[in-house]
Amino acid sequence: MSATARKGAISEPKGIWVEKALAVARERQSATLPAAAQKLAHEAASVWGKLLFPTPSLEEWKYTNPEEIAAASLALPPAIPAQLSEDEIGRFCVPQLECSRLVFVDGHFSEKLSRMPSQAGLTVSRLQSGGEQPFGALKAHETEPFAALASALLSDGVCVSVQKNIAVTTPLHIIHLATKGAESCVITPRLFIEAGECSQVTVVESSVSIGAARYLSLPITEVRAAQGATVDLYKFQEESPGAFHVSNTDVEQSRDSTVRTHIFSFGGQLVRNNVNVRLAGSNCNAVLNGLSVLSSSQHVDNATMIHHIEPSSESREHFKGIYADKSRGVFSGTITVEQIAQKTNAFQSNQALLLSPNASLETRPQLKIWADDVKCTHGATVGQLNAEAMYYLRSRGIDRETARNFLVHAFASEVLTSVQLEPLKQYVEGVLSAKLDGEIGAN
Amino acid sequence: MSTDILEDFTSQDYKYGFYTNIEADEAPPGLNEDIIAFISKKKNEPEWMLQWRLKAFACWKQMKEPHWAFVDYPPIDYNSIVYYSAPKQKKGPASLDEIDPEILKTYEKLGIPLNEQKALAGVAVDAVFDSVSVVTTFKKELEAVGVIFCSMSEAIQNHPELVRKYLGSVVPHSDNFFTALNSAVFTDGSFCYVPKGVRCPLELSTYFRINAAKTGQFERTLIVADEGSHVSYMEGCTAPMRDENQLHAAVVELVALGDAHIKYSTIQNWYPGDKDGKGGIYNFVTKRGLCAGDNAKISWTQVETGSSITWKYPSCILKGDNSVGEFYSVAITNNKQQADTGTKMIHIGKNTKSTIVSKGISAGRSQNAYRGLVKMMKSAEGARNFSQCDSMLMGNNCGAHTFPYIEVKNPTATVEHEASTSKIGEDQIFYCNQRGISTEDAVSMIVHGFCKEVLNELPMEFAVEARRLLEISLEGSVG
């Protein structure tokens, strides 16, 4: 990939801000980060030097052009973060969800706003606090340009480590908040979930903003599930309409493990979610669901790869999108089944609902299969609201907007039903309703 | 389940691999302006045609060979290919009697009813041997209803106004690397024009044969169906067995005006190379149809069993309102064959409709990929597409891949895509065995059932051949 990437890279002077940001990052890193993390940042910086910003001439970036990011002129956030009150953070918490909480403001950890978990067998440590840390173990930074950039600009991170046979009782909510201080800045949230043998953990990761209008968020999440572990990861993104968001989520599963990943995209101007799931053991179970609800000229690109490496695993992938105004949705989903991965069951579906005449969608559901005894299917549908269903509701005295909201909720419910945390499900439905009433209301 | 049966089933030899020793008139290998002028002069072409070729060549020189397809092959040396090879003859043949009996024998071996005696078959044939059209049968019958069916070189001489108007109108010479190459050096092909309101009384057919060594075949087919007309066209291909790879880069253009209907069926059986992947044809073809008027319909049906590498995407541009595009395909790969095939449906007009049914079967160590694009433009109000891509794997050394692209710019458009991958179930075979059906017959039944939707679309004459071909291609493939 790197060879082709070089060919398609944007040359200077666009993206010149990166050079400056990298220099500042290096200085800060030498003061705050442990040696291993500095080494990671250094390696990633040299990878970035080869890859640079991708262009649509690359197949992986055919439908998403990060040119705007390259041209944006961004910097690192100020070294001293803004101070927020408990009330200000309250609106980003999920009501009725009993959870421990980690808050990062403009990329800086806020001890005051966080409520650290205290359960035997669960360790939550920060990158800056040192010790042996697995960050970068899943190697996204070696091939993916934005993962390389995020790793090179590394500032802090959270490692959630669960010991063997421990079920974490309360979910962990990690909030990445961008305030006014992050305006025109690049933040690099980082999370590593290390789930030990037969352990169980649920993590909710929110990317939200308050005050910052235009900034770049480059989160990297790594999940390593040992034999028999169960991990639920919910990624919730509702950033300002001018924000850029390029996330990388890498999951590696050992045998008999289950990882359920949900990706909710509501905000941002240009959003790209790279998700890479490696089923490196037999009898793994992977669920990868996504819901995007877009309006105005938002652009969300979900690029997912599910790699079946060993036999007898199952993956279920379901992405849905609701597109209003001039928004644009992109989905690229690849399922690869290696020759020895017999008895694989892989299901993928991508469904899109276009609510406006100017919304558009590009979808690429791809299968690469080298094993013969497998069941693999994929399906993609694109359409508008069913006119008959609409008529049915209208003829029963339900006004147009309510009827439409009914149908949109019904469309989204397939993804939402798989959310195991009831309060989170309610919360996401609430965000969906608010978006339907507010920004999408006029359609 | 016995792998031996599978082995036997997939390992039958290529039976069209003979070589006919006839004197050929060849250009020296290589590609430059002189060769193009040589070809043009040989064919006694008018000046505008030569200029058109040179323009395409200039364009080709600027282009790079594309490598995005899911296939793997050593670099092609475009300068070692013979771009013109024709059976030597003193004058153009006026009737079948004047044709070299060796050539006729070749076609007889291929089972093509060139002889008028076989008129009962009811198929008008244009046979292309290496680079030039050898004979066209049933000309008179077709002329009676006003249908023009002849070789491309004749068409350039006799119907230059039609050729000038439509040649390159659907596939411009600058479309891609191989179309530019084809436009520069194409030697012959078939031309068909069906006038307004005429329903072509015969099935039209072209048989392509690559005979000479180290030659490339670059034919060009152009079919124009004027308003309200109807034509069904079939195409078949074979080549001798050779150790080196030969390049076949054809261009097919279809133009369907208002209410016209074109049905284009292909049985592609170029030499696929031997068991170890040595030799065989590189089949890099651009096929595209334009539904220019309202209510037009273009239907592609293909059975792809040959070629060592296939790289082909018969497409429809649905420009007229209510126009219809169809694509039915069976692609079978065996041994070390590689196929990257599929279709593009570009919806421009209102209420346009397209259907894609693609069946891929891979056996041996082959790779079989479906690649398709469904594009709904902003103007495609109420357009519909349904796509289904099924793959079947026989044995565990092969691969089946699906790369659909869906782009929707109009919310009233409906797009549905489904794909599945499976193998022949042991339970299915067991069920058949229980009822006294041998494993081999059972496999054949299941494969036919798998491909039925596509085979049913073929014209009668082809359906029989296709079924036989399926069996030959897959002999010995039960896993």
mmCIF file of N, CA, C and O in Angstrom, chain B residues 370-428:
data_model
loop_
_atom_site.group_PDB
_atom_site.id
_atom_site.type_symbol
_atom_site.label_atom_id
_atom_site.label_comp_id
_atom_site.label_asym_id
_atom_site.label_seq_id
_atom_site.Cartn_x
_atom_site.Cartn_y
_atom_site.Cartn_z
ATOM 1 N N TYR B 370 -16.262 -10.694 -9.318
ATOM 2 C CA TYR B 370 -17.305 -9.869 -9.926
ATOM 3 C C TYR B 370 -17.001 -8.425 -9.562
ATOM 4 O O TYR B 370 -16.737 -8.120 -8.402
ATOM 5 N N ARG B 371 -17.013 -7.545 -10.527
ATOM 6 C CA ARG B 371 -16.803 -6.128 -10.251
ATOM 7 C C ARG B 371 -17.874 -5.357 -11.005
ATOM 8 O O ARG B 371 -18.022 -5.514 -12.208
ATOM 9 N N GLY B 372 -18.655 -4.586 -10.322
ATOM 10 C CA GLY B 372 -19.741 -3.910 -11.014
ATOM 11 C C GLY B 372 -20.012 -2.544 -10.447
ATOM 12 O O GLY B 372 -19.690 -2.246 -9.304
ATOM 13 N N LEU B 373 -20.590 -1.705 -11.289
ATOM 14 C CA LEU B 373 -20.958 -0.360 -10.838
ATOM 15 C C LEU B 373 -22.418 -0.106 -11.182
ATOM 16 O O LEU B 373 -22.846 -0.368 -12.304
ATOM 17 N N VAL B 374 -23.174 0.366 -10.213
ATOM 18 C CA VAL B 374 -24.529 0.847 -10.496
ATOM 19 C C VAL B 374 -24.529 2.313 -10.112
ATOM 20 O O VAL B 374 -24.244 2.659 -8.967
ATOM 21 N N LYS B 375 -24.774 3.162 -11.087
ATOM 22 C CA LYS B 375 -24.708 4.594 -10.821
ATOM 23 C C LYS B 375 -26.048 5.232 -11.146
ATOM 24 O O LYS B 375 -26.538 5.112 -12.259
ATOM 25 N N MET B 376 -26.655 5.867 -10.155
ATOM 26 C CA MET B 376 -27.904 6.571 -10.364
ATOM 27 C C MET B 376 -27.579 8.051 -10.423
ATOM 28 O O MET B 376 -27.219 8.656 -9.403
ATOM 29 N N MET B 377 -27.693 8.648 -11.591
ATOM 30 C CA MET B 377 -27.393 10.067 -11.705
ATOM 31 C C MET B 377 -28.541 10.872 -11.108
ATOM 32 O O MET B 377 -29.621 10.357 -10.863
ATOM 33 N N LYS B 378 -28.291 12.145 -10.940
ATOM 34 C CA LYS B 378 -29.279 13.033 -10.332
ATOM 35 C C LYS B 378 -30.590 13.019 -11.121
ATOM 36 O O LYS B 378 -31.680 13.159 -10.570
ATOM 37 N N SER B 379 -30.491 12.859 -12.445
ATOM 38 C CA SER B 379 -31.683 12.928 -13.298
ATOM 39 C C SER B 379 -32.468 11.622 -13.330
ATOM 40 O O SER B 379 -33.555 11.567 -13.890
ATOM 41 N N ALA B 380 -31.942 10.569 -12.722
ATOM 42 C CA ALA B 380 -32.561 9.244 -12.846
ATOM 43 C C ALA B 380 -33.731 9.082 -11.878
ATOM 44 O O ALA B 380 -33.718 8.242 -10.983
ATOM 45 N N GLU B 381 -34.739 9.898 -12.087
ATOM 46 C CA GLU B 381 -35.935 9.863 -11.251
ATOM 47 C C GLU B 381 -36.591 8.484 -11.332
ATOM 48 O O GLU B 381 -36.810 7.962 -12.420
ATOM 49 N N GLY B 382 -36.879 7.891 -10.197
ATOM 50 C CA GLY B 382 -37.627 6.627 -10.180
ATOM 51 C C GLY B 382 -36.882 5.435 -10.778
ATOM 52 O O GLY B 382 -37.497 4.433 -11.129
ATOM 53 N N ALA B 383 -35.563 5.540 -10.896
ATOM 54 C CA ALA B 383 -34.816 4.436 -11.497
ATOM 55 C C ALA B 383 -34.737 3.258 -10.529
ATOM 56 O O ALA B 383 -34.859 3.418 -9.323
ATOM 57 N N ARG B 384 -34.533 2.100 -11.082
ATOM 58 C CA ARG B 384 -34.497 0.879 -10.274
ATOM 59 C C ARG B 384 -33.356 -0.008 -10.697
ATOM 60 O O ARG B 384 -33.073 -0.137 -11.881
ATOM 61 N N ASN B 385 -32.743 -0.631 -9.731
ATOM 62 C CA ASN B 385 -31.742 -1.637 -10.075
ATOM 63 C C ASN B 385 -31.894 -2.817 -9.136
ATOM 64 O O ASN B 385 -32.196 -2.664 -7.956
ATOM 65 N N PHE B 386 -31.715 -3.959 -9.685
ATOM 66 C CA PHE B 386 -31.617 -5.146 -8.832
ATOM 67 C C PHE B 386 -30.372 -5.917 -9.252
ATOM 68 O O PHE B 386 -30.178 -6.192 -10.432
ATOM 69 N N SER B 387 -29.510 -6.225 -8.318
ATOM 70 C CA SER B 387 -28.311 -6.995 -8.648
ATOM 71 C C SER B 387 -28.215 -8.222 -7.774
ATOM 72 O O SER B 387 -28.503 -8.164 -6.582
ATOM 73 N N GLN B 388 -27.799 -9.276 -8.392
ATOM 74 C CA GLN B 388 -27.582 -10.499 -7.630
ATOM 75 C C GLN B 388 -26.283 -11.124 -8.101
ATOM 76 O O GLN B 388 -26.096 -11.354 -9.296
ATOM 77 N N CYS B 389 -25.367 -11.365 -7.188
ATOM 78 C CA CYS B 389 -24.093 -11.968 -7.574
ATOM 79 C C CYS B 389 -23.873 -13.191 -6.720
ATOM 80 O O CYS B 389 -23.665 -13.059 -5.516
ATOM 81 N N ASP B 390 -23.917 -14.330 -7.297
ATOM 82 C CA ASP B 390 -23.696 -15.543 -6.529
ATOM 83 C C ASP B 390 -22.399 -16.193 -6.975
ATOM 84 O O ASP B 390 -22.092 -16.232 -8.160
ATOM 85 N N SER B 391 -21.675 -16.695 -6.018
ATOM 86 C CA SER B 391 -20.434 -17.385 -6.353
ATOM 87 C C SER B 391 -20.475 -18.789 -5.804
ATOM 88 O O SER B 391 -21.047 -19.033 -4.745
ATOM 89 N N MET B 392 -19.861 -19.676 -6.539
ATOM 90 C CA MET B 392 -19.767 -21.049 -6.072
ATOM 91 C C MET B 392 -18.303 -21.464 -6.121
ATOM 92 O O MET B 392 -17.611 -21.188 -7.095
ATOM 93 N N LEU B 393 -17.841 -22.052 -5.049
ATOM 94 C CA LEU B 393 -16.454 -22.491 -4.999
ATOM 95 C C LEU B 393 -16.398 -24.007 -5.072
ATOM 96 O O LEU B 393 -17.151 -24.689 -4.387
ATOM 97 N N MET B 394 -15.517 -24.518 -5.908
ATOM 98 C CA MET B 394 -15.325 -25.963 -6.003
ATOM 99 C C MET B 394 -13.889 -26.263 -5.637
ATOM 100 O O MET B 394 -12.988 -25.922 -6.378
ATOM 101 N N GLY B 395 -13.695 -26.852 -4.488
ATOM 102 C CA GLY B 395 -12.339 -27.113 -4.015
ATOM 103 C C GLY B 395 -11.865 -25.915 -3.214
ATOM 104 O O GLY B 395 -12.440 -24.836 -3.289
ATOM 105 N N ASN B 396 -10.791 -26.115 -2.446
ATOM 106 C CA ASN B 396 -10.404 -25.022 -1.553
ATOM 107 C C ASN B 396 -9.123 -24.317 -1.954
ATOM 108 O O ASN B 396 -8.464 -23.693 -1.149
ATOM 109 N N ASN B 397 -8.787 -24.387 -3.247
ATOM 110 C CA ASN B 397 -7.627 -23.635 -3.689
ATOM 111 C C ASN B 397 -8.001 -22.463 -4.578
ATOM 112 O O ASN B 397 -7.148 -21.825 -5.168
ATOM 113 N N CYS B 398 -9.306 -22.237 -4.705
ATOM 114 C CA CYS B 398 -9.720 -21.175 -5.598
ATOM 115 C C CYS B 398 -10.277 -20.005 -4.780
ATOM 116 O O CYS B 398 -10.425 -20.104 -3.571
ATOM 117 N N GLY B 399 -10.572 -18.928 -5.451
ATOM 118 C CA GLY B 399 -11.104 -17.767 -4.742
ATOM 119 C C GLY B 399 -12.281 -17.172 -5.469
ATOM 120 O O GLY B 399 -12.373 -17.245 -6.698
ATOM 121 N N ALA B 400 -13.212 -16.613 -4.704
ATOM 122 C CA ALA B 400 -14.363 -15.931 -5.303
ATOM 123 C C ALA B 400 -14.486 -14.582 -4.633
ATOM 124 O O ALA B 400 -14.464 -14.496 -3.418
ATOM 125 N N HIS B 401 -14.561 -13.531 -5.426
ATOM 126 C CA HIS B 401 -14.524 -12.184 -4.866
ATOM 127 C C HIS B 401 -15.630 -11.328 -5.468
ATOM 128 O O HIS B 401 -16.033 -11.547 -6.602
ATOM 129 N N THR B 402 -16.095 -10.395 -4.696
ATOM 130 C CA THR B 402 -17.170 -9.532 -5.182
ATOM 131 C C THR B 402 -16.810 -8.081 -4.880
ATOM 132 O O THR B 402 -16.509 -7.749 -3.746
ATOM 133 N N PHE B 403 -16.845 -7.236 -5.902
ATOM 134 C CA PHE B 403 -16.534 -5.823 -5.700
ATOM 135 C C PHE B 403 -17.608 -4.935 -6.324
ATOM 136 O O PHE B 403 -17.384 -4.338 -7.378
ATOM 137 N N PRO B 404 -18.764 -4.867 -5.727
ATOM 138 C CA PRO B 404 -19.770 -3.993 -6.319
ATOM 139 C C PRO B 404 -19.580 -2.541 -5.866
ATOM 140 O O PRO B 404 -19.155 -2.293 -4.740
ATOM 141 N N TYR B 405 -19.872 -1.616 -6.742
ATOM 142 C CA TYR B 405 -19.835 -0.192 -6.406
ATOM 143 C C TYR B 405 -21.233 0.349 -6.650
ATOM 144 O O TYR B 405 -21.798 0.136 -7.720
ATOM 145 N N ILE B 406 -21.784 1.038 -5.682
ATOM 146 C CA ILE B 406 -23.120 1.606 -5.859
ATOM 147 C C ILE B 406 -23.036 3.095 -5.572
ATOM 148 O O ILE B 406 -22.571 3.494 -4.508
ATOM 149 N N GLU B 407 -23.454 3.915 -6.524
ATOM 150 C CA GLU B 407 -23.423 5.362 -6.324
ATOM 151 C C GLU B 407 -24.805 5.916 -6.614
ATOM 152 O O GLU B 407 -25.306 5.761 -7.720
ATOM 153 N N VAL B 408 -25.407 6.530 -5.629
ATOM 154 C CA VAL B 408 -26.781 6.993 -5.802
ATOM 155 C C VAL B 408 -26.857 8.498 -5.559
ATOM 156 O O VAL B 408 -26.450 8.976 -4.513
ATOM 157 N N LYS B 409 -27.357 9.223 -6.537
ATOM 158 C CA LYS B 409 -27.485 10.665 -6.392
ATOM 159 C C LYS B 409 -28.940 11.092 -6.462
ATOM 160 O O LYS B 409 -29.249 12.272 -6.555
ATOM 161 N N ASN B 410 -29.848 10.161 -6.508
ATOM 162 C CA ASN B 410 -31.258 10.522 -6.555
ATOM 163 C C ASN B 410 -32.027 9.653 -5.571
ATOM 164 O O ASN B 410 -31.982 8.433 -5.644
ATOM 165 N N PRO B 411 -32.748 10.296 -4.627
ATOM 166 C CA PRO B 411 -33.381 9.515 -3.563
ATOM 167 C C PRO B 411 -34.563 8.676 -4.043
ATOM 168 O O PRO B 411 -34.954 7.735 -3.363
ATOM 169 N N THR B 412 -35.125 8.992 -5.209
ATOM 170 C CA THR B 412 -36.267 8.195 -5.666
ATOM 171 C C THR B 412 -35.781 6.900 -6.321
ATOM 172 O O THR B 412 -36.577 6.045 -6.664
ATOM 173 N N ALA B 413 -34.504 6.797 -6.501
ATOM 174 C CA ALA B 413 -33.972 5.586 -7.117
ATOM 175 C C ALA B 413 -33.916 4.460 -6.083
ATOM 176 O O ALA B 413 -33.712 4.702 -4.902
ATOM 177 N N THR B 414 -34.129 3.267 -6.540
ATOM 178 C CA THR B 414 -34.061 2.126 -5.640
ATOM 179 C C THR B 414 -32.967 1.187 -6.129
ATOM 180 O O THR B 414 -32.947 0.817 -7.300
ATOM 181 N N VAL B 415 -32.064 0.856 -5.240
ATOM 182 C CA VAL B 415 -30.975 -0.042 -5.612
ATOM 183 C C VAL B 415 -30.950 -1.205 -4.644
ATOM 184 O O VAL B 415 -31.019 -1.005 -3.432
ATOM 185 N N GLU B 416 -30.889 -2.372 -5.170
ATOM 186 C CA GLU B 416 -30.772 -3.537 -4.297
ATOM 187 C C GLU B 416 -29.624 -4.394 -4.783
ATOM 188 O O GLU B 416 -29.506 -4.649 -5.974
ATOM 189 N N HIS B 417 -28.789 -4.781 -3.874
ATOM 190 C CA HIS B 417 -27.675 -5.640 -4.247
ATOM 191 C C HIS B 417 -27.606 -6.815 -3.279
ATOM 192 O O HIS B 417 -27.694 -6.637 -2.085
ATOM 193 N N GLU B 418 -27.458 -7.993 -3.840
ATOM 194 C CA GLU B 418 -27.326 -9.168 -2.987
ATOM 195 C C GLU B 418 -26.173 -9.991 -3.502
ATOM 196 O O GLU B 418 -25.989 -10.108 -4.705
ATOM 197 N N ALA B 419 -25.435 -10.578 -2.605
ATOM 198 C CA ALA B 419 -24.388 -11.473 -3.055
ATOM 199 C C ALA B 419 -24.265 -12.623 -2.082
ATOM 200 O O ALA B 419 -24.506 -12.463 -0.887
ATOM 201 N N SER B 420 -23.913 -13.755 -2.584
ATOM 202 C CA SER B 420 -23.698 -14.880 -1.685
ATOM 203 C C SER B 420 -22.560 -15.736 -2.218
ATOM 204 O O SER B 420 -22.241 -15.705 -3.393
ATOM 205 N N THR B 421 -21.943 -16.459 -1.335
ATOM 206 C CA THR B 421 -20.885 -17.383 -1.726
ATOM 207 C C THR B 421 -21.178 -18.717 -1.077
ATOM 208 O O THR B 421 -21.522 -18.767 0.101
ATOM 209 N N SER B 422 -21.081 -19.771 -1.830
ATOM 210 C CA SER B 422 -21.381 -21.071 -1.242
ATOM 211 C C SER B 422 -20.615 -22.150 -1.987
ATOM 212 O O SER B 422 -19.889 -21.875 -2.925
ATOM 213 N N LYS B 423 -20.766 -23.378 -1.554
ATOM 214 C CA LYS B 423 -20.194 -24.479 -2.317
ATOM 215 C C LYS B 423 -21.298 -25.498 -2.531
ATOM 216 O O LYS B 423 -22.391 -25.350 -2.001
ATOM 217 N N ILE B 424 -20.984 -26.513 -3.319
ATOM 218 C CA ILE B 424 -21.986 -27.557 -3.504
ATOM 219 C C ILE B 424 -22.059 -28.333 -2.201
ATOM 220 O O ILE B 424 -21.055 -28.847 -1.717
ATOM 221 N N GLY B 425 -23.254 -28.375 -1.617
ATOM 222 C CA GLY B 425 -23.393 -29.005 -0.311
ATOM 223 C C GLY B 425 -23.250 -30.509 -0.399
ATOM 224 O O GLY B 425 -23.701 -31.142 -1.354
ATOM 225 N N GLU B 426 -22.604 -31.089 0.596
ATOM 226 C CA GLU B 426 -22.496 -32.547 0.624
ATOM 227 C C GLU B 426 -23.870 -33.160 0.770
ATOM 228 O O GLU B 426 -24.147 -34.243 0.261
ATOM 229 N N ASP B 427 -24.762 -32.428 1.464
ATOM 230 C CA ASP B 427 -26.125 -32.941 1.628
ATOM 231 C C ASP B 427 -26.845 -32.998 0.287
ATOM 232 O O ASP B 427 -27.595 -33.928 0.013
ATOM 233 N N GLN B 428 -26.552 -32.003 -0.576
ATOM 234 C CA GLN B 428 -27.195 -32.007 -1.895
ATOM 235 C C GLN B 428 -26.730 -33.211 -2.708
ATOM 236 O O GLN B 428 -27.521 -33.902 -3.342
#
